[in-house]
mmCIF file with all atom_site columns, C-alpha atoms in Angstrom:
data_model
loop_
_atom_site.group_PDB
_atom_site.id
_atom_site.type_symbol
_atom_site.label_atom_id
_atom_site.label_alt_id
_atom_site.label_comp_id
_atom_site.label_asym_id
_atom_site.label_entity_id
_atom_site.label_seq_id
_atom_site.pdbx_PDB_ins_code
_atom_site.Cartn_x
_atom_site.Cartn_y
_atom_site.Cartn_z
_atom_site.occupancy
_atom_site.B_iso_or_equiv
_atom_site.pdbx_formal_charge
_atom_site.auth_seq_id
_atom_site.auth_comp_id
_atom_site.auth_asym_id
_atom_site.auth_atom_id
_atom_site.pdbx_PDB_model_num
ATOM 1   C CA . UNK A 1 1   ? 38.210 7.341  -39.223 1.00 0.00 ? 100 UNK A CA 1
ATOM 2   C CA . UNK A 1 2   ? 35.131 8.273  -40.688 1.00 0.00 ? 101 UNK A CA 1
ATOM 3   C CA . UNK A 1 3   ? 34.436 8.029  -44.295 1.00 0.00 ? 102 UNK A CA 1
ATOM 4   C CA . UNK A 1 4   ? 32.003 8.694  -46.595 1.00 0.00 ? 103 UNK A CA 1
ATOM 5   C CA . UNK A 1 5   ? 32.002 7.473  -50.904 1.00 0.00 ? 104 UNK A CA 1
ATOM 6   C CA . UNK A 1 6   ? 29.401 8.866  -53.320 1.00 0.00 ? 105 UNK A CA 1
ATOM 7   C CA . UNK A 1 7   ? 28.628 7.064  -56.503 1.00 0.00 ? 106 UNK A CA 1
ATOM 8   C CA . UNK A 1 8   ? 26.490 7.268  -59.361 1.00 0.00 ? 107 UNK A CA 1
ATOM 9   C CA . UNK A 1 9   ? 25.960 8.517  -62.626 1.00 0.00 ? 108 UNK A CA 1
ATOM 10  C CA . UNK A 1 10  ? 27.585 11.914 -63.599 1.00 0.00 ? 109 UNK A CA 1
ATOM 11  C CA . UNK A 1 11  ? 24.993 12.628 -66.595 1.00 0.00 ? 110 UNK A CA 1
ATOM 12  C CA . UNK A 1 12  ? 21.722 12.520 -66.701 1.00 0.00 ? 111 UNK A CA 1
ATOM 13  C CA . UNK A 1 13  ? 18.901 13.811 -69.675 1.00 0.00 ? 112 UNK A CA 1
ATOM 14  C CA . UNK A 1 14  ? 15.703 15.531 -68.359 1.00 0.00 ? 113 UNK A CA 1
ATOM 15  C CA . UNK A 1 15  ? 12.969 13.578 -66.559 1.00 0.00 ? 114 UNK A CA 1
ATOM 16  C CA . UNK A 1 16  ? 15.334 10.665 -65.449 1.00 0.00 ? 115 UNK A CA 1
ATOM 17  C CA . UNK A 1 17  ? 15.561 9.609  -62.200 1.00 0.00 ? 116 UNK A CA 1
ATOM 18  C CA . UNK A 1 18  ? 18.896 10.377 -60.319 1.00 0.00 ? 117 UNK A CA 1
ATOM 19  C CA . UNK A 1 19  ? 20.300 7.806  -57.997 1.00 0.00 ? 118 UNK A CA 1
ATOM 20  C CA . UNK A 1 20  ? 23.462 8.613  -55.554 1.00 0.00 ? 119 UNK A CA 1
ATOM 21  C CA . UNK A 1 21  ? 24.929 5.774  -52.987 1.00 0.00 ? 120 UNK A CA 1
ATOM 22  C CA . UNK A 1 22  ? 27.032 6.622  -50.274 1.00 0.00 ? 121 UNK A CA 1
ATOM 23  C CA . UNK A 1 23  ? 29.273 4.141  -48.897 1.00 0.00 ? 122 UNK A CA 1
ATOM 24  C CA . UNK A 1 24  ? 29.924 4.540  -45.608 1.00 0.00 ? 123 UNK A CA 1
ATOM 25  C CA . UNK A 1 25  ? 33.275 2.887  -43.861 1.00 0.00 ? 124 UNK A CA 1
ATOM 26  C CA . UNK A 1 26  ? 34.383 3.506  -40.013 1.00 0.00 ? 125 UNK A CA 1
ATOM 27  C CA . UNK A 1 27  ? 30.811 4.117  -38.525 1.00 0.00 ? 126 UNK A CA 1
ATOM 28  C CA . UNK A 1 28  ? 27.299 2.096  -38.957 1.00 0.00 ? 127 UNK A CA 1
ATOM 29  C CA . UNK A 1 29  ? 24.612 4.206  -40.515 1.00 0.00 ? 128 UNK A CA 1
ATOM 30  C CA . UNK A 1 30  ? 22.134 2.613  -37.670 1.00 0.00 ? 129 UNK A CA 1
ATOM 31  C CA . UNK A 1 31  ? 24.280 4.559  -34.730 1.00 0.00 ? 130 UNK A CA 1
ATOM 32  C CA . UNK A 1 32  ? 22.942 8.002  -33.510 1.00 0.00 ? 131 UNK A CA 1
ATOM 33  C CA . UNK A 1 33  ? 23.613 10.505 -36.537 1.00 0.00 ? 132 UNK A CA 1
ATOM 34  C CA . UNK A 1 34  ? 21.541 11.884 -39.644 1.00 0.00 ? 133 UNK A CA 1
ATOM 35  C CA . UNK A 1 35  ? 23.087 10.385 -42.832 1.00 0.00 ? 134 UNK A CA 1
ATOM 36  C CA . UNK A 1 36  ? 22.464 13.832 -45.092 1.00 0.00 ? 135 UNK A CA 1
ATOM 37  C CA . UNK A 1 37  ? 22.536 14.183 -48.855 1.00 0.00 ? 136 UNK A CA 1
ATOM 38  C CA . UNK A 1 38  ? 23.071 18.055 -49.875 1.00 0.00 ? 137 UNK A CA 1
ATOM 39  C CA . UNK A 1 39  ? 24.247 19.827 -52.774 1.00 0.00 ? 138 UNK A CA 1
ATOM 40  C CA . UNK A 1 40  ? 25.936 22.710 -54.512 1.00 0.00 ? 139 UNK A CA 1
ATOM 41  C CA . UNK A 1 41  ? 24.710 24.289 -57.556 1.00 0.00 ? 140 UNK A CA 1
ATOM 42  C CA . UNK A 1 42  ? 27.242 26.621 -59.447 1.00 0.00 ? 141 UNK A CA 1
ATOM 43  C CA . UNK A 1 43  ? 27.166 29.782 -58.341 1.00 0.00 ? 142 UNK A CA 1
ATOM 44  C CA . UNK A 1 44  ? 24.796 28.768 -55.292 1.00 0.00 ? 143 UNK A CA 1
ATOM 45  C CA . UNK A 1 45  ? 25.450 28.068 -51.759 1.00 0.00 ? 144 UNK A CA 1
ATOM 46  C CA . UNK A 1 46  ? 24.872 24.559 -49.920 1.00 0.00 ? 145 UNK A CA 1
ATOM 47  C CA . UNK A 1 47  ? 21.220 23.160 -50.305 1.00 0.00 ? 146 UNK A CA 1
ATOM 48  C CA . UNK A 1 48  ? 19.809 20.651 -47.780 1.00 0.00 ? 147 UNK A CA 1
ATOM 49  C CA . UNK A 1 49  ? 18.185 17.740 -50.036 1.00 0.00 ? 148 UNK A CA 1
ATOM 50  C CA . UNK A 1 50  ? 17.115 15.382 -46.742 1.00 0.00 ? 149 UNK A CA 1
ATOM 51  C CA . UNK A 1 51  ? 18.184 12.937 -44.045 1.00 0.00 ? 150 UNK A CA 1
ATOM 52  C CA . UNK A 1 52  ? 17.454 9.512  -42.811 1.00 0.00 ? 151 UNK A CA 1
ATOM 53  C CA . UNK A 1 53  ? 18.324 8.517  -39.475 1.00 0.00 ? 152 UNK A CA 1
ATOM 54  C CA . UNK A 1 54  ? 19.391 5.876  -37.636 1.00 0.00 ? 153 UNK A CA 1
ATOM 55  C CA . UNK A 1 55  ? 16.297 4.793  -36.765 1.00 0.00 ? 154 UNK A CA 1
ATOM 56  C CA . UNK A 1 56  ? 15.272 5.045  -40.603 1.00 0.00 ? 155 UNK A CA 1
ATOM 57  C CA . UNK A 1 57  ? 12.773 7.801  -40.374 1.00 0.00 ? 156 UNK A CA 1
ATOM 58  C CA . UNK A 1 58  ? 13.457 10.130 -43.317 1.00 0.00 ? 157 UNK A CA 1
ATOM 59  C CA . UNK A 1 59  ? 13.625 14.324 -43.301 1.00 0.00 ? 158 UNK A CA 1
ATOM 60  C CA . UNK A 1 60  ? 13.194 15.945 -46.539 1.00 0.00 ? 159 UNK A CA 1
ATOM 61  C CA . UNK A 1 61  ? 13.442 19.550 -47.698 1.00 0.00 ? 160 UNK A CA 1
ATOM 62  C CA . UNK A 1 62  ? 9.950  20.913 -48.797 1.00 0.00 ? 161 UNK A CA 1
ATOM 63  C CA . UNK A 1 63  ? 11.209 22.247 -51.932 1.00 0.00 ? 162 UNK A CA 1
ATOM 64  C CA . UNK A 1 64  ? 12.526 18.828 -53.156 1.00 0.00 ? 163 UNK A CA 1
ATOM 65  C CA . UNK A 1 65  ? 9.756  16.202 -51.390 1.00 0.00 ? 164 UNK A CA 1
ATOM 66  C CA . UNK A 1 66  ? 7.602  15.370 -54.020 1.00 0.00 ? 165 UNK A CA 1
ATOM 67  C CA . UNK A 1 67  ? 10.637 14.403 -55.838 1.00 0.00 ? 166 UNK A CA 1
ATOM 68  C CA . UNK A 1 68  ? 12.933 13.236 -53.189 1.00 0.00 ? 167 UNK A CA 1
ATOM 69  C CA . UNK A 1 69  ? 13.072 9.611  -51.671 1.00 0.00 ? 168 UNK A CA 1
ATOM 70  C CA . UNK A 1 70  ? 16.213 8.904  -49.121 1.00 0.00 ? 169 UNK A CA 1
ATOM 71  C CA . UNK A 1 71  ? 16.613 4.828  -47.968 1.00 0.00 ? 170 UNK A CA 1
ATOM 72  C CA . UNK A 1 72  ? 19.391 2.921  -46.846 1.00 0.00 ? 171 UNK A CA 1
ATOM 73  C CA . UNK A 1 73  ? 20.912 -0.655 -47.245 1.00 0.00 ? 172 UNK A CA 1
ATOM 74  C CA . UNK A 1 74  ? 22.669 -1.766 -43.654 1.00 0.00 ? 173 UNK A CA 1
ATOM 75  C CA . UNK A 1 75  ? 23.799 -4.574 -44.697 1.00 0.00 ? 174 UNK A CA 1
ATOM 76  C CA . UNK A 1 76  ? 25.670 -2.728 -47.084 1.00 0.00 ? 175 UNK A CA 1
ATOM 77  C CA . UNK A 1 77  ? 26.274 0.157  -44.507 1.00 0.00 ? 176 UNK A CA 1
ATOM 78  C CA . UNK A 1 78  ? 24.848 2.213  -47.584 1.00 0.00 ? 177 UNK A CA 1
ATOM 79  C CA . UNK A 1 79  ? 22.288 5.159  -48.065 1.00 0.00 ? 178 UNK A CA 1
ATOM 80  C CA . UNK A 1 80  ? 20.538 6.029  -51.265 1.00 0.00 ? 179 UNK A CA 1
ATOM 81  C CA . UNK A 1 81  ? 19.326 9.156  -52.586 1.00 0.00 ? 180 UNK A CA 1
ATOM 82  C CA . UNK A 1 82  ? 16.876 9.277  -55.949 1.00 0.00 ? 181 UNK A CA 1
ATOM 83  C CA . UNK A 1 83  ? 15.804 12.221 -57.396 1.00 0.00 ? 182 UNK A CA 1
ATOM 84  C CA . UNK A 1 84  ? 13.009 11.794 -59.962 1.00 0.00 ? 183 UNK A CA 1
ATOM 85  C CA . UNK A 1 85  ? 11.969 13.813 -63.135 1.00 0.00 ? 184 UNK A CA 1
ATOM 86  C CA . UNK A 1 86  ? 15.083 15.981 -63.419 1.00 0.00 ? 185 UNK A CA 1
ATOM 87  C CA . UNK A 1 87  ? 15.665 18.653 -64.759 1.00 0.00 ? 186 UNK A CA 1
ATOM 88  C CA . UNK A 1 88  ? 18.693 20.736 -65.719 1.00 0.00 ? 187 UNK A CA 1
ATOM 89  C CA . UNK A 1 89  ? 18.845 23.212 -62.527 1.00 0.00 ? 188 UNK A CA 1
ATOM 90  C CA . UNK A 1 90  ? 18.911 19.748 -60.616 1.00 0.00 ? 189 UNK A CA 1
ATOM 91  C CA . UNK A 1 91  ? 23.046 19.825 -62.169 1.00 0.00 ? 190 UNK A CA 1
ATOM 92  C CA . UNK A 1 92  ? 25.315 20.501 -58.834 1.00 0.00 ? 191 UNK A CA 1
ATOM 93  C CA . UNK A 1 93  ? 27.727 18.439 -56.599 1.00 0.00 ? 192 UNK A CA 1
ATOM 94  C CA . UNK A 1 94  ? 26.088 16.107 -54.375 1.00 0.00 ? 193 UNK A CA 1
ATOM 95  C CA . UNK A 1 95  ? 27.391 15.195 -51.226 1.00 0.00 ? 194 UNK A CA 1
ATOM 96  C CA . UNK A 1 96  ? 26.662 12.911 -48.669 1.00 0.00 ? 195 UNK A CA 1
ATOM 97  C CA . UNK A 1 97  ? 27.560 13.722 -45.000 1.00 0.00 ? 196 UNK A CA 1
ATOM 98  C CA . UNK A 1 98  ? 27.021 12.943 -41.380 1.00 0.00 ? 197 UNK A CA 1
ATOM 99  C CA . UNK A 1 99  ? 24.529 14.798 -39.173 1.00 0.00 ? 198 UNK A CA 1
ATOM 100 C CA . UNK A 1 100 ? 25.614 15.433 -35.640 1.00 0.00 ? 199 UNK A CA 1
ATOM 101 C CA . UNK A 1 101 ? 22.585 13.946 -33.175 1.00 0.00 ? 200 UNK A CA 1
ATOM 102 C CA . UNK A 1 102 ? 19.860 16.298 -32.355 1.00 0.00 ? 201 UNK A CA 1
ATOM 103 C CA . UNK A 1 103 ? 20.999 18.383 -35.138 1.00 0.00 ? 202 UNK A CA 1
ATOM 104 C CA . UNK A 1 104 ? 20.237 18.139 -38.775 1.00 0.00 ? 203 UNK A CA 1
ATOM 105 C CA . UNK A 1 105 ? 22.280 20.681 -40.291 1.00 0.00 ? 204 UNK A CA 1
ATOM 106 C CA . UNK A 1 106 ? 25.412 20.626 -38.195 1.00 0.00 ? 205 UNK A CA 1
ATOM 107 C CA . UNK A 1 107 ? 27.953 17.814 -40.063 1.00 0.00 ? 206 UNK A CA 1
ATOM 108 C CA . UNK A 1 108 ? 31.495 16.607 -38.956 1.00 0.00 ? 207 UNK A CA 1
ATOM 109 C CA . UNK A 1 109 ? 32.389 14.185 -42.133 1.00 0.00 ? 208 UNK A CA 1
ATOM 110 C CA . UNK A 1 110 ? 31.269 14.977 -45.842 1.00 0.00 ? 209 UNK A CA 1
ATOM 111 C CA . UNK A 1 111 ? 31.886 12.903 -48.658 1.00 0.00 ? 210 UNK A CA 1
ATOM 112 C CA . UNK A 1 112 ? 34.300 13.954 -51.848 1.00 0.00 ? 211 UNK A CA 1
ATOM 113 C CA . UNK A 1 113 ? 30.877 15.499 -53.582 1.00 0.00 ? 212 UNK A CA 1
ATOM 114 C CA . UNK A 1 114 ? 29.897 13.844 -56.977 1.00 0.00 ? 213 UNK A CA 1
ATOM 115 C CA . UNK A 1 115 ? 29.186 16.676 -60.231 1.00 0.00 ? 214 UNK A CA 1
ATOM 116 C CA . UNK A 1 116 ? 26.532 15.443 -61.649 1.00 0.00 ? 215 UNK A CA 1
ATOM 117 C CA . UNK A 1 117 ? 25.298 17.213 -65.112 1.00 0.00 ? 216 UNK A CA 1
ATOM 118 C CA . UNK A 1 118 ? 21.257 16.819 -66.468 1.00 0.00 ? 217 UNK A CA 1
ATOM 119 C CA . UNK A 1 119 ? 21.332 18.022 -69.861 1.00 0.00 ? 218 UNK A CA 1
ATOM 120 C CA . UNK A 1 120 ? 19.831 16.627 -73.367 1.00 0.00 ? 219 UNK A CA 1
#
């Protein structure tokens, strides 16, 4: 069985950096699959934040890039997401999830999602 653990801080002010882990048990992040980090805003639907694969190359949506940086630990079995400068409309749940091969938006196992709240 697949799963997936987010963890990180719940509250941030503006123009800190945001850091999310996601512990992954019953698969290795280096098989075939896009290890995904998205997230829900209130009142918004699902927003793709960016990928790394197995291989370690990294997909990022445009919107977010310039403040967006995905990595992983495998000896940890663990994938990072940091989101710099941020700013209150950055407050959603983040998830992390896994990315069917050959298919970046398509996911069979999601994390819990972690609320996480920028606000002075």
């Amino acid at each position: 069985q697949v799963q997936l653990q987010e963890s990180g801080p719940g509250l941030l002010k503006p123009s800190q950096t945001l850091s999310l882990t996601c512990t992954v048990s019953g698969d290795v992040i280096t098989n075939n699959y896009y290890w995904t980090w998205i997230r829900q805003s209130p009142g918004k639907g699902l927003e793709w934040m960016g990928a790394i694969a197995y291989s370690g190359s990294t997909f990022y949506n445009p919107d977010l890039e310039s403040r967006t940086s995905i990595s992983r630990d495998t000896s940890k079995n663990q994938f990072t997401l940091q989101l710099s400068s941020v700013i209150p409309e950055d407050t959603a749940v983040y998830y992390c999830a896994r990315g069917m091969p050959k298919s970046l938006y398509t996911y069979d196992y999601w994390g819990q999602g972690t609320q996480v709240t920028v606000s002075s």
